[in-house]
PDB file of C-alpha atoms and ligand atoms in Angstrom:
ATOM      1  CA  MET I   1      73.424 -11.675 126.475  1.00 45.00           C
ATOM      2  CA  SER I   2      74.363 -10.154 123.124  1.00 47.00           C
ATOM      3  CA  GLU I   3      70.743 -11.284 121.563  1.00 47.00           C
ATOM      4  CA  GLU I   4      69.122  -9.648 124.395  1.00 49.00           C
ATOM      5  CA  VAL I   5      71.026  -6.354 123.661  1.00 45.00           C
ATOM      6  CA  MET I   6      69.990  -6.830 119.914  1.00 46.00           C
ATOM      7  CA  TYR I   7      66.520  -7.578 120.840  1.00 46.00           C
ATOM      8  CA  ALA I   8      66.311  -4.290 122.915  1.00 44.00           C
ATOM      9  CA  ASP I   9      67.814  -2.260 120.256  1.00 49.00           C
ATOM     10  CA  LEU I  10      65.307  -3.453 118.013  1.00 43.00           C
ATOM     11  CA  LYS I  11      62.236  -3.030 120.373  1.00 47.00           C
ATOM     12  CA  PHE I  12      63.665   0.472 120.907  1.00 45.00           C
ATOM     13  CA  GLN I  13      63.727   1.133 117.299  1.00 49.00           C
ATOM     14  CA  ASP I  14      60.313   0.051 116.785  1.00 48.00           C
ATOM     15  CA  SER I  15      58.990   1.846 119.401  1.00 47.00           C
ATOM     16  CA  SER I  16      60.591   4.848 118.216  1.00 46.00           C
ATOM     17  CA  LYS I  17      59.010   4.309 114.872  1.00 48.00           C
ATOM     18  CA  GLY I  18      55.557   3.520 116.217  1.00 45.00           C
ATOM     19  CA  GLU I  19      55.744   6.736 118.475  1.00 46.00           C
ATOM     20  CA  ASN I  20      56.944   8.883 115.214  1.00 47.00           C
ATOM     21  CA  ILE I  21      53.772   7.483 113.421  1.00 45.00           C
ATOM     22  CA  HIS I  22      51.661   8.229 116.363  1.00 49.00           C
ATOM     23  CA  GLU I  23      52.731  11.655 116.361  1.00 46.00           C
ATOM     24  CA  PHE I  24      52.203  12.489 112.848  1.00 46.00           C
ATOM     25  CA  ASP I  25      48.991  10.619 112.786  1.00 48.00           C
ATOM     26  CA  THR I  26      47.672  13.136 115.699  1.00 48.00           C
ATOM     27  CA  VAL I  27      48.794  16.086 113.848  1.00 48.00           C
ATOM     28  CA  GLY I  28      46.870  15.085 110.898  1.00 50.00           C
ATOM     29  CA  ILE I  29      49.638  15.556 108.261  1.00 53.00           C
ATOM     30  CA  LYS I  30      50.386  12.980 105.823  1.00 55.00           C
ATOM     31  CA  ALA I  31      53.269  11.341 107.281  1.00 56.00           C
ATOM     32  CA  PRO I  32      56.366  12.057 105.732  1.00 57.00           C
ATOM     33  CA  PRO I  33      59.048   9.908 104.967  1.00 58.00           C
ATOM     34  CA  ALA I  34      61.752   9.498 107.760  1.00 62.00           C
ATOM     35  CA  PRO I  35      64.140  12.284 107.979  1.00 61.00           C
ATOM     36  CA  SER I  36      66.372  11.863 105.395  1.00 76.00           C
ATOM     37  CA  ARG I  37      69.812  12.968 104.934  1.00 81.00           C
ATOM     38  CA  GLY I  38      68.683  15.654 102.608  1.00 85.00           C
ATOM     39  CA  TRP I  39      66.432  17.222 105.017  1.00 89.00           C
ATOM     40  CA  ARG I  40      69.524  17.246 107.502  1.00 90.00           C
ATOM     41  CA  GLN I  41      71.560  18.759 104.964  1.00 90.00           C
ATOM     42  CA  ARG I  42      69.092  21.457 104.294  1.00 91.00           C
ATOM     43  CA  ALA I  43      68.639  22.134 107.849  1.00 91.00           C
ATOM     44  CA  LEU I  44      72.217  22.224 108.527  1.00 92.00           C
ATOM     45  CA  ALA I  45      72.946  24.505 105.535  1.00 91.00           C
ATOM     46  CA  LEU I  46      69.815  26.680 106.819  1.00 92.00           C
ATOM     47  CA  THR I  47      71.586  26.890 110.129  1.00 92.00           C
ATOM     48  CA  PHE I  48      74.698  27.560 108.517  1.00 91.00           C
ATOM     49  CA  LEU I  49      73.059  30.436 106.578  1.00 92.00           C
ATOM     50  CA  CYS I  50      71.799  31.604 109.787  1.00 93.00           C
ATOM     51  CA  LEU I  51      74.897  31.529 111.314  1.00 93.00           C
ATOM     52  CA  LEU I  52      76.497  33.422 108.332  1.00 93.00           C
ATOM     53  CA  LEU I  53      73.657  35.980 108.646  1.00 93.00           C
ATOM     54  CA  LEU I  54      74.233  36.478 112.123  1.00 94.00           C
ATOM     55  CA  ILE I  55      77.997  36.979 111.725  1.00 94.00           C
ATOM     56  CA  GLY I  56      77.194  39.263 108.833  1.00 92.00           C
ATOM     57  CA  LEU I  57      75.059  41.070 110.995  1.00 93.00           C
ATOM     58  CA  GLY I  58      77.683  41.297 113.883  1.00 93.00           C
ATOM     59  CA  ILE I  59      80.293  42.560 111.398  1.00 93.00           C
ATOM     60  CA  LEU I  60      77.881  45.078 109.916  1.00 92.00           C
ATOM     61  CA  GLY I  61      77.420  45.974 113.520  1.00 93.00           C
ATOM     62  CA  ILE I  62      80.927  46.350 113.899  1.00 94.00           C
ATOM     63  CA  ILE I  63      81.368  48.380 110.971  1.00 94.00           C
ATOM     64  CA  PHE I  64      78.618  50.472 111.789  1.00 93.00           C
ATOM     65  CA  TYR I  65      79.572  51.019 115.329  1.00 94.00           C
ATOM     66  CA  THR I  66      83.421  51.973 114.426  1.00 94.00           C
ATOM     67  CA  THR I  67      82.251  53.899 111.502  1.00 93.00           C
ATOM     68  CA  LEU I  68      79.859  55.939 113.933  1.00 94.00           C
ATOM     69  CA  LYS I  69      82.676  56.274 116.331  1.00 95.00           C
ATOM     70  CA  ILE I  70      84.861  57.699 113.465  1.00 94.00           C
ATOM     71  CA  GLU I  71      82.133  59.976 112.399  1.00 94.00           C
ATOM     72  CA  MET I  72      81.371  61.237 115.739  1.00 95.00           C
ATOM     73  CA  GLY I  73      85.152  61.964 116.217  1.00 94.00           C
ATOM     74  CA  LYS I  74      85.330  63.911 112.873  1.00 95.00           C
ATOM     75  CA  LEU I  75      82.079  65.617 113.900  1.00 95.00           C
ATOM     76  CA  ASN I  76      83.745  66.579 117.299  1.00 95.00           C
ATOM     77  CA  LYS I  77      86.915  67.547 115.638  1.00 95.00           C
ATOM     78  CA  LEU I  78      84.897  69.843 113.123  1.00 95.00           C
ATOM     79  CA  GLN I  79      83.058  71.261 116.086  1.00 96.00           C
ATOM     80  CA  ASN I  80      86.076  72.104 117.899  1.00 95.00           C
ATOM     81  CA  PHE I  81      87.587  73.487 114.761  1.00 95.00           C
ATOM     82  CA  LYS I  82      84.354  75.365 114.308  1.00 95.00           C
ATOM     83  CA  GLU I  83      84.601  76.710 117.887  1.00 96.00           C
ATOM     84  CA  GLU I  84      88.301  77.747 117.246  1.00 95.00           C
ATOM     85  CA  LEU I  85      87.454  79.333 113.931  1.00 95.00           C
ATOM     86  CA  GLN I  86      85.072  81.438 115.493  1.00 96.00           C
ATOM     87  CA  ARG I  87      87.476  82.371 118.474  1.00 96.00           C
ATOM     88  CA  ASN I  88      90.027  83.173 116.057  1.00 95.00           C
ATOM     89  CA  VAL I  89      87.515  85.231 113.946  1.00 96.00           C
ATOM     90  CA  SER I  90      86.292  87.255 116.817  1.00 96.00           C
ATOM     91  CA  LEU I  91      90.034  87.640 117.791  1.00 96.00           C
ATOM     92  CA  GLN I  92      90.956  89.022 114.317  1.00 95.00           C
ATOM     93  CA  LEU I  93      87.680  91.251 114.555  1.00 96.00           C
ATOM     94  CA  ILE I  94      89.166  92.836 117.817  1.00 96.00           C
ATOM     95  CA  HIS I  95      92.501  92.933 116.286  1.00 95.00           C
ATOM     96  CA  ASN I  96      91.109  94.666 113.179  1.00 95.00           C
ATOM     97  CA  MET I  97      89.031  97.022 115.154  1.00 96.00           C
ATOM     98  CA  ASN I  98      92.357  97.845 117.098  1.00 95.00           C
ATOM     99  CA  SER I  99      94.315  98.088 113.766  1.00 95.00           C
ATOM    100  CA  SER I 100      91.800 100.517 112.239  1.00 96.00           C
ATOM    101  CA  LYS I 101      91.825 102.687 115.414  1.00 96.00           C
ATOM    102  CA  MET I 102      95.572 102.751 115.273  1.00 96.00           C
ATOM    103  CA  ILE I 103      95.302 103.529 111.607  1.00 95.00           C
ATOM    104  CA  ARG I 104      92.777 106.317 112.475  1.00 96.00           C
ATOM    105  CA  ASP I 105      94.914 107.600 115.242  1.00 96.00           C
ATOM    106  CA  LEU I 106      98.101 107.591 112.932  1.00 95.00           C
ATOM    107  CA  SER I 107      96.558 109.227 110.204  1.00 93.00           C
ATOM    108  CA  ILE I 108      95.358 111.972 112.437  1.00 95.00           C
ATOM    109  CA  THR I 109      98.928 112.407 113.849  1.00 96.00           C
ATOM    110  CA  LEU I 110     100.095 112.352 110.011  1.00 94.00           C
ATOM    111  CA  GLN I 111      97.535 114.869 108.959  1.00 93.00           C
ATOM    112  CA  GLU I 112      98.856 117.127 111.995  1.00 94.00           C
ATOM    113  CA  ILE I 113     102.557 116.711 110.964  1.00 94.00           C
ATOM    114  CA  ALA I 114     101.487 117.397 107.386  1.00 94.00           C
ATOM    115  CA  THR I 115      99.587 120.608 108.227  1.00 94.00           C
ATOM    116  CA  LYS I 116     102.654 121.663 110.453  1.00 94.00           C
ATOM    117  CA  LEU I 117     105.328 120.798 107.755  1.00 94.00           C
ATOM    118  CA  CYS I 118     103.058 122.733 105.245  1.00 94.00           C
ATOM    119  CA  HIS I 119     102.994 125.895 107.772  1.00 93.00           C
ATOM    120  CA  GLU I 120     106.608 125.737 107.521  1.00 93.00           C
ATOM    121  CA  LEU I 121     106.769 125.347 103.654  1.00 92.00           C
ATOM    122  CA  TYR I 122     104.025 128.105 103.376  1.00 93.00           C
ATOM    123  CA  LYS I 123     106.384 130.711 105.432  1.00 92.00           C
ATOM    124  CA  ARG I 124     109.160 130.186 102.999  1.00 92.00           C
ATOM    125  CA  GLU I 125     107.042 129.739  99.739  1.00 89.00           C
ATOM    126  CA  PRO I 126     103.633 131.482 100.182  1.00 89.00           C
ATOM    127  CA  GLU I 127     102.306 129.654  97.251  1.00 88.00           C
ATOM    128  CA  HIS I 128     103.615 126.144  98.020  1.00 90.00           C
ATOM    129  CA  LYS I 129     101.404 123.615  96.481  1.00 90.00           C
ATOM    130  CA  CYS I 130     100.374 122.152  99.737  1.00 92.00           C
ATOM    131  CA  LYS I 131      98.680 125.365 100.907  1.00 93.00           C
ATOM    132  CA  PRO I 132      94.865 124.471 101.565  1.00 95.00           C
ATOM    133  CA  CYS I 133      93.809 127.560 100.585  1.00 95.00           C
ATOM    134  CA  PRO I 134      92.918 129.190  96.858  1.00 94.00           C
ATOM    135  CA  GLU I 135      95.445 130.994  94.848  1.00 92.00           C
ATOM    136  CA  THR I 136      96.324 134.469  96.309  1.00 92.00           C
ATOM    137  CA  TRP I 137      94.366 133.773  99.521  1.00 95.00           C
ATOM    138  CA  MET I 138      96.337 133.913 102.916  1.00 95.00           C
ATOM    139  CA  TRP I 139      96.561 130.952 105.158  1.00 96.00           C
ATOM    140  CA  HIS I 140      96.481 131.462 109.087  1.00 95.00           C
ATOM    141  CA  GLU I 141      95.638 128.586 111.292  1.00 92.00           C
ATOM    142  CA  ASP I 142      92.579 127.028 109.867  1.00 93.00           C
ATOM    143  CA  ASN I 143      91.208 129.774 107.876  1.00 96.00           C
ATOM    144  CA  CYS I 144      92.161 131.403 104.576  1.00 97.00           C
ATOM    145  CA  TYR I 145      91.942 135.268 104.223  1.00 97.00           C
ATOM    146  CA  ILE I 146      91.934 137.511 101.254  1.00 97.00           C
ATOM    147  CA  LEU I 147      92.476 141.071 100.923  1.00 95.00           C
ATOM    148  CA  ILE I 148      90.036 143.004  98.462  1.00 95.00           C
ATOM    149  CA  ASP I 149      91.572 146.594  97.740  1.00 94.00           C
ATOM    150  CA  ASN I 150      88.328 147.830  96.071  1.00 92.00           C
ATOM    151  CA  TYR I 151      85.980 150.340  97.820  1.00 95.00           C
ATOM    152  CA  GLU I 152      82.569 148.781  98.186  1.00 95.00           C
ATOM    153  CA  THR I 153      79.499 149.160 100.562  1.00 94.00           C
ATOM    154  CA  TRP I 154      79.346 146.732 103.354  1.00 92.00           C
ATOM    155  CA  GLN I 155      76.656 144.995 102.162  1.00 92.00           C
ATOM    156  CA  GLU I 156      78.426 144.489  98.654  1.00 93.00           C
ATOM    157  CA  SER I 157      81.532 143.180 100.637  1.00 94.00           C
ATOM    158  CA  VAL I 158      79.328 140.607 102.371  1.00 92.00           C
ATOM    159  CA  MET I 159      77.890 139.610  99.016  1.00 92.00           C
ATOM    160  CA  PHE I 160      81.201 139.551  97.303  1.00 94.00           C
ATOM    161  CA  CYS I 161      82.655 137.306 100.163  1.00 94.00           C
ATOM    162  CA  SER I 162      79.653 135.327  99.859  1.00 92.00           C
ATOM    163  CA  ALA I 163      80.176 134.446  96.336  1.00 94.00           C
ATOM    164  CA  GLN I 164      83.475 133.006  97.315  1.00 94.00           C
ATOM    165  CA  ASN I 165      82.032 130.840 100.132  1.00 94.00           C
ATOM    166  CA  ALA I 166      83.369 133.238 102.416  1.00 95.00           C
ATOM    167  CA  SER I 167      82.419 135.827 105.039  1.00 92.00           C
ATOM    168  CA  LEU I 168      83.736 139.249 105.987  1.00 93.00           C
ATOM    169  CA  LEU I 169      86.556 139.217 108.357  1.00 94.00           C
ATOM    170  CA  THR I 170      85.967 138.407 111.968  1.00 92.00           C
ATOM    171  CA  ILE I 171      88.647 138.973 114.904  1.00 94.00           C
ATOM    172  CA  LYS I 172      87.473 136.708 117.949  1.00 91.00           C
ATOM    173  CA  ASN I 173      91.011 135.635 119.498  1.00 92.00           C
ATOM    174  CA  LYS I 174      94.511 136.651 119.995  1.00 94.00           C
ATOM    175  CA  SER I 175      95.753 134.508 117.480  1.00 95.00           C
ATOM    176  CA  VAL I 176      93.770 136.380 114.537  1.00 94.00           C
ATOM    177  CA  LEU I 177      94.211 139.556 116.149  1.00 95.00           C
ATOM    178  CA  GLU I 178      97.808 139.635 115.759  1.00 94.00           C
ATOM    179  CA  PHE I 179      97.573 138.121 112.400  1.00 95.00           C
ATOM    180  CA  ILE I 180      95.495 141.121 111.519  1.00 94.00           C
ATOM    181  CA  LYS I 181      97.622 143.723 113.402  1.00 93.00           C
ATOM    182  CA  SER I 182     100.683 142.504 111.232  1.00 93.00           C
ATOM    183  CA  LYS I 183      98.708 143.655 108.040  1.00 92.00           C
ATOM    184  CA  ARG I 184      98.280 147.084 109.272  1.00 92.00           C
ATOM    185  CA  LEU I 185      94.720 147.572 107.488  1.00 93.00           C
ATOM    186  CA  ARG I 186      93.633 150.869 106.759  1.00 94.00           C
ATOM    187  CA  LYS I 187      89.797 151.340 106.328  1.00 95.00           C
ATOM    188  CA  TYR I 188      88.684 147.569 105.970  1.00 96.00           C
ATOM    189  CA  TRP I 189      85.317 146.454 106.579  1.00 95.00           C
ATOM    190  CA  LEU I 190      84.775 143.912 109.200  1.00 93.00           C
ATOM    191  CA  GLY I 191      81.991 141.394 110.050  1.00 91.00           C
ATOM    192  CA  LEU I 192      80.655 143.968 112.716  1.00 89.00           C
ATOM    193  CA  LEU I 193      77.218 145.246 112.856  1.00 87.00           C
ATOM    194  CA  THR I 194      75.668 147.237 115.586  1.00 85.00           C
ATOM    195  CA  ARG I 195      72.825 149.532 116.388  1.00 78.00           C
ATOM    196  CA  LYS I 196      73.627 153.191 115.294  1.00 71.00           C
ATOM    197  CA  TYR I 197      75.175 155.608 118.092  1.00 69.00           C
ATOM    198  CA  GLN I 198      75.683 152.878 120.422  1.00 66.00           C
ATOM    199  CA  LYS I 199      79.313 153.097 120.159  1.00 68.00           C
ATOM    200  CA  ASN I 200      81.756 155.154 117.932  1.00 79.00           C
ATOM    201  CA  TYR I 201      85.120 153.400 118.059  1.00 84.00           C
ATOM    202  CA  GLN I 202      87.038 150.830 120.541  1.00 88.00           C
ATOM    203  CA  ARG I 203      90.734 149.613 120.166  1.00 91.00           C
ATOM    204  CA  LEU I 204      91.218 146.585 117.905  1.00 91.00           C
ATOM    205  CA  ASP I 205      92.450 144.625 120.966  1.00 90.00           C
ATOM    206  CA  GLU I 206      89.174 145.116 122.760  1.00 88.00           C
ATOM    207  CA  THR I 207      87.104 143.891 119.524  1.00 86.00           C
ATOM    208  CA  ILE I 208      87.674 140.273 120.131  1.00 87.00           C
ATOM    209  CA  PHE I 209      85.282 140.371 123.092  1.00 86.00           C
ATOM    210  CA  SER I 210      82.498 142.248 120.985  1.00 83.00           C
ATOM    211  CA  SER I 211      79.162 140.693 120.976  1.00 81.00           C
ATOM    212  CA  ASP I 212      78.601 142.379 117.574  1.00 82.00           C
ATOM    213  CA  TRP I 213      80.358 139.840 115.264  1.00 86.00           C
ATOM    214  CA  LEU I 214      78.108 138.299 112.696  1.00 80.00           C
ATOM    215  CA  LEU I 215      77.286 134.786 113.243  1.00 70.00           C
ATOM    216  CA  ARG I 216      76.745 134.165 109.402  1.00 66.00           C
ATOM    217  CA  ASN I 217      76.666 136.341 106.307  1.00 58.00           C
ATOM    218  CA  THR I 218      73.552 138.714 106.489  1.00 69.00           C
ATOM    219  CA  ASN I 219      71.670 141.098 104.124  1.00 64.00           C
ATOM    220  CA  ASP I 220      69.595 142.334 107.186  1.00 73.00           C
ATOM    221  CA  VAL I 221      70.880 145.838 107.149  1.00 77.00           C
ATOM    222  CA  ASN I 222      68.950 148.993 107.720  1.00 77.00           C
ATOM    223  CA  ASP I 223      69.560 152.726 108.173  1.00 77.00           C
ATOM    224  CA  ARG I 224      69.212 152.160 112.060  1.00 79.00           C
ATOM    225  CA  MET I 225      72.576 150.166 111.910  1.00 85.00           C
ATOM    226  CA  HIS I 226      76.192 150.889 111.791  1.00 88.00           C
ATOM    227  CA  CYS I 227      79.010 148.817 110.295  1.00 91.00           C
ATOM    228  CA  GLY I 228      82.287 148.284 111.787  1.00 92.00           C
ATOM    229  CA  TYR I 229      85.691 148.723 109.989  1.00 94.00           C
ATOM    230  CA  VAL I 230      89.387 148.371 111.032  1.00 95.00           C
ATOM    231  CA  ASP I 231      91.705 151.436 110.901  1.00 94.00           C
ATOM    232  CA  SER I 232      95.318 150.765 111.979  1.00 90.00           C
ATOM    233  CA  MET I 233      95.043 149.656 115.698  1.00 92.00           C
ATOM    234  CA  TYR I 234      90.952 150.944 116.033  1.00 93.00           C
ATOM    235  CA  VAL I 235      87.485 149.841 115.114  1.00 93.00           C
ATOM    236  CA  TYR I 236      85.167 152.372 113.977  1.00 93.00           C
ATOM    237  CA  TYR I 237      81.509 152.169 113.267  1.00 91.00           C
ATOM    238  CA  THR I 238      79.880 153.970 110.416  1.00 91.00           C
ATOM    239  CA  ASP I 239      77.058 154.160 107.855  1.00 90.00           C
ATOM    240  CA  CYS I 240      77.009 150.784 106.381  1.00 90.00           C
ATOM    241  CA  THR I 241      76.581 152.625 102.823  1.00 91.00           C
ATOM    242  CA  SER I 242      80.221 153.924 103.055  1.00 93.00           C
ATOM    243  CA  THR I 243      82.715 152.224 101.037  1.00 95.00           C
ATOM    244  CA  MET I 244      85.722 150.547 102.173  1.00 95.00           C
ATOM    245  CA  ASN I 245      88.241 147.812 101.450  1.00 96.00           C
ATOM    246  CA  PHE I 246      87.649 144.545 102.824  1.00 96.00           C
ATOM    247  CA  MET I 247      88.987 141.149 103.661  1.00 96.00           C
ATOM    248  CA  CYS I 248      86.841 137.740 103.403  1.00 96.00           C
ATOM    249  CA  GLU I 249      87.852 134.722 105.415  1.00 96.00           C
ATOM    250  CA  LYS I 250      86.771 131.099 105.009  1.00 96.00           C
ATOM    251  CA  LEU I 251      87.682 127.664 106.462  1.00 96.00           C
ATOM    252  CA  ALA I 252      90.887 126.188 104.825  1.00 96.00           C
ATOM    253  CA  ASN I 253      90.589 122.766 103.416  1.00 94.00           C
ATOM    254  CA  PRO I 254      92.710 119.830 105.059  1.00 93.00           C
ATOM    255  CA  VAL I 255      96.281 119.974 103.798  1.00 93.00           C
ATOM    256  CA  LYS I 256      96.736 117.210 101.458  1.00 90.00           C
ATOM    257  CA  ILE I 257      99.437 115.163 102.869  1.00 87.00           C
ATOM    258  CA  GLU I 258     101.211 114.274  99.534  1.00 86.00           C
ATOM    259  CA  SER I 259     101.216 117.767  98.425  1.00 85.00           C
ATOM    260  CA  THR I 260     103.877 118.632 101.068  1.00 83.00           C
ATOM    261  CA  LEU I 261     106.177 116.360  99.155  1.00 82.00           C
ATOM    262  CA  MET I 262     105.947 118.369  96.000  1.00 75.00           C
ATOM    263  CA  ASN I 263     108.813 120.882  95.711  1.00 66.00           C
ATOM    264  CA  GLU I 264     107.407 124.239  94.610  1.00 51.00           C
ATOM    265  CA  ILE I 265     110.803 126.066  94.833  1.00 52.00           C
ATOM    266  CA  PRO I 266     112.180 126.369  91.201  1.00 51.00           C
ATOM    267  CA  ASP I 267     115.501 124.959  90.504  1.00 48.00           C
ATOM    268  CA  GLY I 268     116.918 128.110  89.817  1.00 43.00           C
ATOM    269  CA  LYS I 269     116.755 129.276  93.307  1.00 47.00           C
ATOM    270  CA  TYR I 270     119.240 126.618  94.348  1.00 44.00           C
ATOM    271  CA  SER I 271     121.921 127.640  92.000  1.00 36.00           C
TER     272      SER I 271
HETATM  273  C1  NAG G 301      93.544  80.186 115.378  1.00 90.27           C
HETATM  274  O1  NAG G 301      94.719  81.094 115.559  1.00 90.27           O
HETATM  275  C2  NAG G 301      96.012  80.339 116.096  1.00 90.27           C
HETATM  276  C3  NAG G 301      96.738  81.484 116.653  1.00 90.27           C
HETATM  277  O2  NAG G 301      97.063  82.582 115.438  1.00 90.27           O
HETATM  278  C4  NAG G 301      96.316  79.569 114.987  1.00 90.27           C
HETATM  279  O3  NAG G 301      97.480  78.654 115.471  1.00 90.27           O
HETATM  280  C5  NAG G 301      95.266  78.621 114.533  1.00 90.27           C
HETATM  281  O4  NAG G 301      95.632  77.839 113.622  1.00 90.27           O
HETATM  282  C6  NAG G 301      94.040  79.074 114.397  1.00 90.27           C
HETATM  283  N1  NAG G 301      93.115  78.303 113.816  1.00 90.27           N
HETATM  284  C7  NAG G 301      92.366  78.268 112.910  1.00 90.27           C
HETATM  285  C8  NAG G 301      91.207  77.143 112.759  1.00 90.27           C
HETATM  286  O5  NAG G 301      92.424  79.029 112.000  1.00 90.27           O
HETATM  287  C1  NAG G 302      92.906  95.533 121.563  1.00 90.27           C
HETATM  288  O1  NAG G 302      93.357  96.781 122.300  1.00 90.27           O
HETATM  289  C2  NAG G 302      92.965  96.629 123.789  1.00 90.27           C
HETATM  290  C3  NAG G 302      93.150  97.928 124.268  1.00 90.27           C
HETATM  291  O2  NAG G 302      92.839  98.869 123.517  1.00 90.27           O
HETATM  292  C4  NAG G 302      93.682  95.415 124.144  1.00 90.27           C
HETATM  293  O3  NAG G 302      93.456  95.216 125.656  1.00 90.27           O
HETATM  294  C5  NAG G 302      93.696  94.214 123.250  1.00 90.27           C
HETATM  295  O4  NAG G 302      94.413  93.289 123.752  1.00 90.27           O
HETATM  296  C6  NAG G 302      93.720  94.511 121.863  1.00 90.27           C
HETATM  297  N1  NAG G 302      93.457  93.160 121.011  1.00 90.27           N
HETATM  298  C7  NAG G 302      94.076  92.683 120.103  1.00 90.27           C
HETATM  299  C8  NAG G 302      93.811  91.566 119.584  1.00 90.27           C
HETATM  300  O5  NAG G 302      94.997  93.576 119.706  1.00 90.27           O
HETATM  301  C1  NAG G 303      81.182 127.346  96.870  1.00 90.27           C
HETATM  302  O1  NAG G 303      80.524 126.177  97.232  1.00 90.27           O
HETATM  303  C2  NAG G 303      79.827 125.413  96.345  1.00 90.27           C
HETATM  304  C3  NAG G 303      79.036 124.409  97.019  1.00 90.27           C
HETATM  305  O2  NAG G 303      80.055 123.674  98.202  1.00 90.27           O
HETATM  306  C4  NAG G 303      80.620 125.067  95.289  1.00 90.27           C
HETATM  307  O3  NAG G 303      80.110 124.511  94.370  1.00 90.27           O
HETATM  308  C5  NAG G 303      81.127 126.396  94.563  1.00 90.27           C
HETATM  309  O4  NAG G 303      82.053 125.820  93.724  1.00 90.27           O
HETATM  310  C6  NAG G 303      82.126 127.098  95.873  1.00 90.27           C
HETATM  311  N1  NAG G 303      82.583 128.343  95.193  1.00 90.27           N
HETATM  312  C7  NAG G 303      83.607 128.810  95.290  1.00 90.27           C
HETATM  313  C8  NAG G 303      84.105 130.185  94.844  1.00 90.27           C
HETATM  314  O5  NAG G 303      84.711 128.238  96.099  1.00 90.27           O
HETATM  315  C1  NAG G 304      90.751 131.887 116.308  1.00 90.27           C
HETATM  316  O1  NAG G 304      89.632 132.067 115.750  1.00 90.27           O
HETATM  317  C2  NAG G 304      89.295 131.459 114.358  1.00 90.27           C
HETATM  318  C3  NAG G 304      88.161 131.975 113.822  1.00 90.27           C
HETATM  319  O2  NAG G 304      87.835 133.273 113.674  1.00 90.27           O
HETATM  320  C4  NAG G 304      89.697 129.994 114.419  1.00 90.27           C
HETATM  321  O3  NAG G 304      89.338 129.448 113.285  1.00 90.27           O
HETATM  322  C5  NAG G 304      90.702 129.699 115.161  1.00 90.27           C
HETATM  323  O4  NAG G 304      90.793 128.306 115.625  1.00 90.27           O
HETATM  324  C6  NAG G 304      90.992 130.314 116.623  1.00 90.27           C
HETATM  325  N1  NAG G 304      92.117 130.080 117.006  1.00 90.27           N
HETATM  326  C7  NAG G 304      92.437 129.845 118.260  1.00 90.27           C
HETATM  327  C8  NAG G 304      93.517 129.406 118.893  1.00 90.27           C
HETATM  328  O5  NAG G 304      91.430 129.598 119.371  1.00 90.27           O
END
């Protein structure tokens, strides 16, 4: 029984040898020696290497994947941050716009307060530093006025005022009318120019509705024209070559806010 088994084994080995030889023969390669231990080790090593490579690739893949996820997360965060920043910036812009509008409104209010305050100071101290008119000029509402007590022709008066960047006095509303009335002017040229013989005189109160007020300084005077002057409560028309005193007017500068804080009253006045 055991002999039989041995035989069978041998035979099997033989036949497998023969088969192997046959196989290599058909391929036509010089038959290598039977697979040695070295070859198997090398195969094993190769397999191991492949495995290692695979594991390495796997690890690399995982690293790549996790890094990608982290980076995507960072990118998302960055994107969100950017959007929030943009929202904040636009909010800030709106806020700034609101703030600057508020500042504008405030400075307008401040300017109005300073002007009112300066008016009060001017009433007490006519040459207070805050007065928005040149020295010796009077201040009424938004205009500056100066009385020139020199007898000049109407045109010379216009030219004189012009040189001061001003024009001859006009009285176009009640406020100025009352201001001029209080001055009780005797024979002062007005910025009134009309055709001769059209009118002789009118009450000062009526003159605010006159259509003869100059719109701007003019030298366009000829001998067919009459010029107006104020004498007490009346306005008269006469030859423009007559000579009268005159009054110039010009727009006041804005009141300088800080100038209202300057104390113009000499210390002596308090003691
Ligand atoms: C946006 O504004 C809010 C509120 O003012 C603030 O909490 C947040 O930090 C701001 N975001 C950025 C990105 O500046
Ligand atoms: C800006 O002003 C408007 C109204 O004038 C208001 O509705 C808005 O809330 C203000 N915005 C900020 C950021 O102050
Ligand atoms: C008149 O205005 C001009 C230009 O605006 C200026 O240079 C000049 O100094 C002014 N003259 C007077 C007397 O205010
Ligand atoms: C009156 O007229 C003057 C110009 O002549 C002007 O500056 C002033 O603002 C006017 N006042 C009123 C209350 O309309």
